[in-house]
XYZ file of N, CA and C in Angstrom:
399
model
N 86.050 -79.869 85.059
C 85.556 -79.233 86.272
C 86.533 -78.130 86.680
N 85.992 -77.076 87.219
C 86.774 -75.930 87.637
C 87.642 -76.280 88.839
N 88.862 -75.751 88.844
C 89.710 -75.871 90.024
C 89.290 -74.804 91.025
N 90.116 -74.565 92.021
C 89.741 -73.572 93.018
C 89.720 -72.172 92.428
N 88.844 -71.345 92.970
C 88.752 -69.934 92.592
C 88.955 -69.114 93.854
N 89.726 -68.044 93.729
C 89.976 -67.152 94.867
C 89.420 -65.781 94.545
N 88.691 -65.221 95.499
C 88.118 -63.888 95.326
C 88.611 -63.014 96.478
N 89.448 -62.009 96.171
C 89.861 -61.084 97.242
C 88.646 -60.288 97.717
N 88.527 -60.099 99.024
C 87.398 -59.379 99.596
C 87.924 -58.127 100.310
N 87.411 -56.971 99.886
C 87.808 -55.723 100.533
C 86.742 -54.648 100.418
N 85.650 -54.973 99.706
C 84.591 -53.985 99.498
C 83.258 -54.695 99.258
N 82.192 -53.930 99.273
C 80.861 -54.476 99.006
C 80.809 -55.082 97.605
N 81.493 -54.472 96.644
C 81.522 -55.003 95.278
C 82.152 -56.398 95.239
N 83.152 -56.613 96.074
C 83.801 -57.930 96.130
C 82.846 -58.994 96.667
N 81.957 -58.599 97.587
C 80.955 -59.532 98.117
C 80.079 -60.028 96.965
N 79.662 -59.100 96.097
C 78.825 -59.451 94.946
C 79.578 -60.409 94.028
N 80.852 -60.125 93.766
C 81.672 -60.992 92.907
C 81.789 -62.390 93.501
N 82.053 -62.479 94.799
C 82.197 -63.782 95.462
C 80.896 -64.570 95.387
N 79.768 -63.882 95.628
C 78.447 -64.520 95.524
C 78.237 -65.105 94.132
N 78.512 -64.278 93.119
C 78.296 -64.695 91.728
C 79.178 -65.884 91.364
N 80.449 -65.830 91.762
C 81.358 -66.945 91.443
C 80.940 -68.212 92.175
N 80.536 -68.080 93.425
C 80.095 -69.239 94.199
C 78.844 -69.864 93.610
N 77.904 -69.034 93.231
C 76.657 -69.522 92.632
C 76.943 -70.213 91.299
N 77.781 -69.590 90.466
C 78.109 -70.168 89.155
C 78.818 -71.516 89.315
N 79.757 -71.606 90.250
C 80.469 -72.862 90.465
C 79.518 -73.930 90.998
N 78.623 -73.543 91.907
C 77.644 -74.499 92.437
C 76.786 -75.075 91.310
N 76.314 -74.217 90.426
C 75.496 -74.688 89.298
C 76.312 -75.595 88.383
N 77.563 -75.211 88.137
C 78.457 -76.021 87.294
C 78.686 -77.405 87.902
N 78.718 -77.470 89.233
C 78.952 -78.743 89.928
C 77.693 -79.603 90.020
N 76.539 -79.046 89.612
C 75.319 -79.839 89.598
C 74.316 -79.512 90.682
N 74.582 -78.485 91.497
C 73.601 -78.070 92.499
C 72.399 -77.468 91.788
N 71.212 -77.642 92.378
C 70.032 -76.998 91.797
C 70.048 -75.513 92.182
N 69.150 -74.741 91.577
C 69.174 -73.295 91.806
C 68.900 -72.941 93.268
N 68.071 -73.726 93.954
C 67.790 -73.448 95.367
C 69.058 -73.593 96.207
N 69.793 -74.697 96.018
C 71.032 -74.894 96.778
C 72.096 -73.877 96.376
N 72.167 -73.534 95.093
C 73.135 -72.525 94.636
C 72.841 -71.181 95.308
N 71.563 -70.880 95.503
C 71.173 -69.639 96.171
C 71.558 -69.675 97.652
N 71.391 -70.826 98.308
C 71.810 -70.966 99.707
C 73.314 -70.766 99.847
N 74.075 -71.347 98.921
C 75.530 -71.196 98.935
C 75.901 -69.728 98.761
N 75.265 -69.055 97.809
C 75.536 -67.632 97.571
C 75.214 -66.801 98.816
N 74.123 -67.134 99.498
C 73.746 -66.406 100.715
C 74.779 -66.612 101.822
N 75.259 -67.842 101.975
C 76.282 -68.125 102.983
C 77.566 -67.353 102.667
N 77.937 -67.307 101.386
C 79.120 -66.546 100.970
C 78.933 -65.065 101.309
N 77.732 -64.540 101.078
C 77.434 -63.141 101.410
C 77.677 -62.858 102.884
N 77.168 -63.733 103.734
C 77.276 -63.509 105.179
C 78.737 -63.471 105.634
N 79.528 -64.456 105.220
C 80.924 -64.481 105.688
C 81.757 -63.394 105.020
N 81.442 -63.054 103.773
C 82.166 -61.971 103.086
C 81.871 -60.628 103.747
N 80.613 -60.418 104.111
C 80.222 -59.166 104.781
C 80.982 -59.027 106.093
N 81.156 -60.139 106.820
C 81.933 -60.083 108.061
C 83.378 -59.684 107.790
N 83.954 -60.202 106.716
C 85.330 -59.827 106.373
C 85.417 -58.318 106.162
N 84.521 -57.766 105.343
C 84.559 -56.330 105.038
C 84.350 -55.508 106.311
N 83.357 -55.905 107.118
C 82.997 -55.107 108.288
C 84.013 -55.192 109.421
N 84.551 -56.377 109.677
C 85.393 -56.557 110.861
C 86.889 -56.616 110.565
N 87.275 -57.146 109.413
C 88.700 -57.313 109.118
C 89.198 -56.323 108.065
N 88.272 -55.818 107.237
C 88.689 -54.892 106.185
C 89.015 -55.595 104.885
N 89.804 -56.663 104.987
C 90.129 -57.433 103.780
C 90.413 -58.886 104.119
N 90.234 -59.697 103.092
C 90.474 -61.127 103.235
C 90.222 -61.789 101.900
N 89.852 -63.055 101.921
C 89.575 -63.740 100.658
C 88.574 -64.855 100.870
N 87.904 -65.186 99.763
C 87.009 -66.341 99.700
C 87.670 -67.326 98.740
N 87.774 -68.578 99.164
C 88.347 -69.631 98.326
C 87.250 -70.657 98.068
N 86.961 -70.887 96.792
C 85.922 -71.830 96.375
C 86.594 -73.050 95.763
N 86.235 -74.245 96.255
C 86.847 -75.478 95.752
C 85.798 -76.560 95.563
N 85.836 -77.252 94.426
C 84.989 -78.441 94.285
C 85.465 -79.500 95.283
N 84.536 -80.289 95.801
C 84.853 -81.362 96.740
C 84.463 -82.699 96.138
N 85.205 -83.728 96.530
C 84.838 -85.076 96.138
C 85.168 -85.989 97.310
N 84.167 -86.775 97.723
C 84.357 -87.742 98.794
C 83.721 -89.035 98.308
N 84.518 -89.883 97.692
C 83.984 -91.086 97.064
C 83.101 -90.681 95.900
N 81.844 -91.129 95.922
C 80.904 -90.794 94.847
C 80.181 -89.477 95.114
N 80.405 -88.896 96.286
C 79.711 -87.665 96.667
C 80.522 -86.451 96.254
N 79.834 -85.466 95.686
C 80.481 -84.231 95.261
C 79.894 -83.064 96.028
N 80.672 -82.001 96.113
C 80.182 -80.824 96.813
C 81.041 -79.615 96.521
N 80.870 -78.601 97.360
C 81.584 -77.340 97.214
C 82.076 -76.894 98.576
N 83.330 -76.505 98.633
C 83.925 -75.958 99.844
C 84.088 -74.450 99.657
N 83.711 -73.701 100.694
C 83.888 -72.253 100.712
C 84.708 -71.923 101.947
N 85.890 -71.338 101.740
C 86.727 -70.922 102.858
C 86.800 -69.397 102.838
N 86.436 -68.788 103.960
C 86.541 -67.338 104.130
C 87.677 -67.095 105.112
N 88.679 -66.342 104.655
C 89.882 -66.174 105.474
C 90.239 -64.700 105.572
N 90.606 -64.259 106.770
C 91.087 -62.890 106.930
C 92.171 -62.853 107.991
N 92.875 -61.737 108.063
C 93.905 -61.535 109.078
C 93.502 -60.377 109.970
N 92.198 -60.282 110.236
C 91.659 -59.201 111.050
C 91.898 -59.420 112.527
N 91.099 -58.724 113.347
C 91.318 -58.758 114.797
C 90.967 -60.091 115.450
N 90.272 -60.962 114.726
C 89.890 -62.256 115.296
C 88.676 -62.139 116.195
N 88.206 -63.271 116.667
C 87.013 -63.350 117.507
C 87.426 -63.959 118.841
N 87.166 -63.222 119.915
C 87.579 -63.687 121.243
C 86.802 -64.927 121.681
N 85.499 -64.958 121.404
C 84.662 -66.060 121.861
C 83.815 -66.562 120.687
N 84.298 -67.580 119.979
C 83.581 -68.060 118.794
C 82.249 -68.695 119.173
N 82.152 -69.308 120.358
C 80.858 -69.889 120.778
C 79.803 -68.797 120.901
N 80.172 -67.681 121.491
C 79.238 -66.563 121.635
C 78.899 -65.990 120.254
N 79.891 -65.861 119.389
C 79.677 -65.302 118.048
C 78.744 -66.174 117.215
N 78.656 -67.462 117.547
C 77.812 -68.388 116.793
C 76.377 -68.434 117.310
N 76.039 -67.632 118.307
C 74.676 -67.602 118.849
C 73.847 -66.574 118.088
N 72.639 -66.979 117.693
C 71.722 -66.044 117.032
C 71.486 -64.848 117.924
N 71.531 -63.669 117.339
C 71.241 -62.454 118.079
C 72.464 -61.793 118.673
N 73.598 -62.508 118.754
C 74.804 -61.887 119.287
C 75.455 -61.060 118.189
N 75.792 -59.828 118.496
C 76.529 -58.982 117.556
C 77.512 -58.148 118.349
N 78.750 -58.105 117.884
C 79.749 -57.287 118.574
C 79.613 -55.833 118.148
N 78.786 -55.590 117.138
C 78.557 -54.215 116.682
C 77.071 -53.963 116.615
N 76.627 -53.308 115.544
C 75.222 -52.914 115.451
C 74.394 -53.886 114.627
N 74.992 -54.986 114.188
C 74.274 -55.922 113.325
C 73.163 -56.667 114.046
N 72.437 -57.450 113.271
C 71.329 -58.223 113.836
C 71.804 -59.534 114.449
N 73.070 -59.889 114.269
C 73.589 -61.098 114.888
C 73.147 -62.375 114.207
N 72.942 -62.339 112.887
C 72.554 -63.561 112.173
C 73.627 -64.009 111.179
N 74.698 -63.256 111.011
C 75.717 -63.555 110.005
C 76.299 -64.953 110.095
N 77.105 -65.224 111.119
C 77.752 -66.537 111.230
C 76.755 -67.656 111.507
N 75.836 -67.514 112.486
C 74.873 -68.604 112.690
C 73.963 -68.786 111.481
N 73.656 -67.704 110.784
C 72.841 -67.805 109.572
C 73.553 -68.583 108.499
N 74.843 -68.282 108.305
C 75.640 -69.007 107.308
C 75.707 -70.491 107.674
N 75.876 -70.799 108.957
C 75.967 -72.196 109.410
C 74.704 -72.982 109.030
N 73.550 -72.334 109.107
C 72.282 -73.008 108.794
C 72.108 -73.275 107.297
N 72.870 -72.600 106.461
C 72.700 -72.705 105.013
C 73.551 -73.802 104.387
N 74.504 -74.350 105.150
C 75.437 -75.337 104.607
C 75.359 -76.632 105.409
N 76.020 -77.666 104.920
C 76.012 -78.972 105.592
C 77.076 -79.076 106.678
N 78.227 -78.451 106.456
C 79.317 -78.489 107.434
C 79.836 -77.075 107.619
N 80.150 -76.722 108.861
C 80.597 -75.362 109.168
C 81.650 -75.448 110.259
N 82.773 -74.794 110.048
C 83.837 -74.770 111.044
C 84.400 -73.358 111.104
N 84.692 -72.886 112.309
C 85.294 -71.566 112.463
C 86.512 -71.675 113.363
N 87.593 -71.055 112.931
C 88.816 -70.977 113.733
C 89.188 -69.518 113.828
N 89.363 -69.047 115.065
C 89.699 -67.648 115.255
C 90.297 -67.452 116.628
N 91.113 -66.432 116.740
C 91.667 -66.035 118.028
C 92.007 -64.552 117.930
N 91.910 -63.841 119.053
C 92.238 -62.419 119.023
C 93.628 -62.166 118.429
N 93.682 -61.268 117.466
C 94.943 -60.907 116.818
C 95.408 -61.894 115.762
N 94.664 -62.990 115.557
C 95.128 -64.034 114.637
C 94.232 -64.220 113.419
N 93.231 -63.354 113.254
C 92.346 -63.499 112.104
C 91.330 -64.610 112.302
N 90.560 -64.830 111.250
C 89.474 -65.809 111.305
C 89.443 -66.612 110.012
N 89.200 -67.908 110.131
C 88.980 -68.773 108.974
C 87.678 -69.528 109.194
N 86.752 -69.351 108.258
C 85.486 -70.072 108.283
C 85.506 -71.038 107.105
N 85.244 -72.316 107.363
C 85.174 -73.325 106.309
C 83.753 -73.877 106.274
N 83.141 -73.772 105.096
C 81.773 -74.259 104.912
C 81.775 -75.277 103.765
N 80.987 -76.335 103.929
C 80.868 -77.341 102.876
C 79.393 -77.629 102.610
N 79.075 -77.725 101.343
C 77.715 -78.097 100.931
C 77.876 -79.286 99.992
N 77.112 -80.348 100.276
C 77.210 -81.586 99.495
C 75.987 -81.729 98.587
N 76.200 -82.270 97.421
C 75.096 -82.575 96.511
C 74.278 -83.700 97.098
N 72.949 -83.535 97.110
C 72.122 -84.606 97.685
C 71.825 -85.665 96.658
């Protein structure tokens, strides 16, 4: 089984790379194509936020094991300006810029577990987990 994979994010091309690596790892771990596509979509959303708001960061992909249950962890990390109000940022339709406001709440709907840690000036870390059913 693959160990963790790290994808530096700084451009639209990096978003594509992160999506592809996440999808490939999901399939390798036994996810079906539908779940692998959901994982890739969630990676797209958080990676796009890194490029748009922080400029650069990274995606860390890790296989998960909890007893007999297996899954995939996706951590999106940046050292950007941070998010002043994460509760507001997690509401559908909220956008601090010109976006449609579905990025973070959209990503949350695609995975089983979602956590966000952020503070102004301290960057943002989003941790998402998807478990094999």
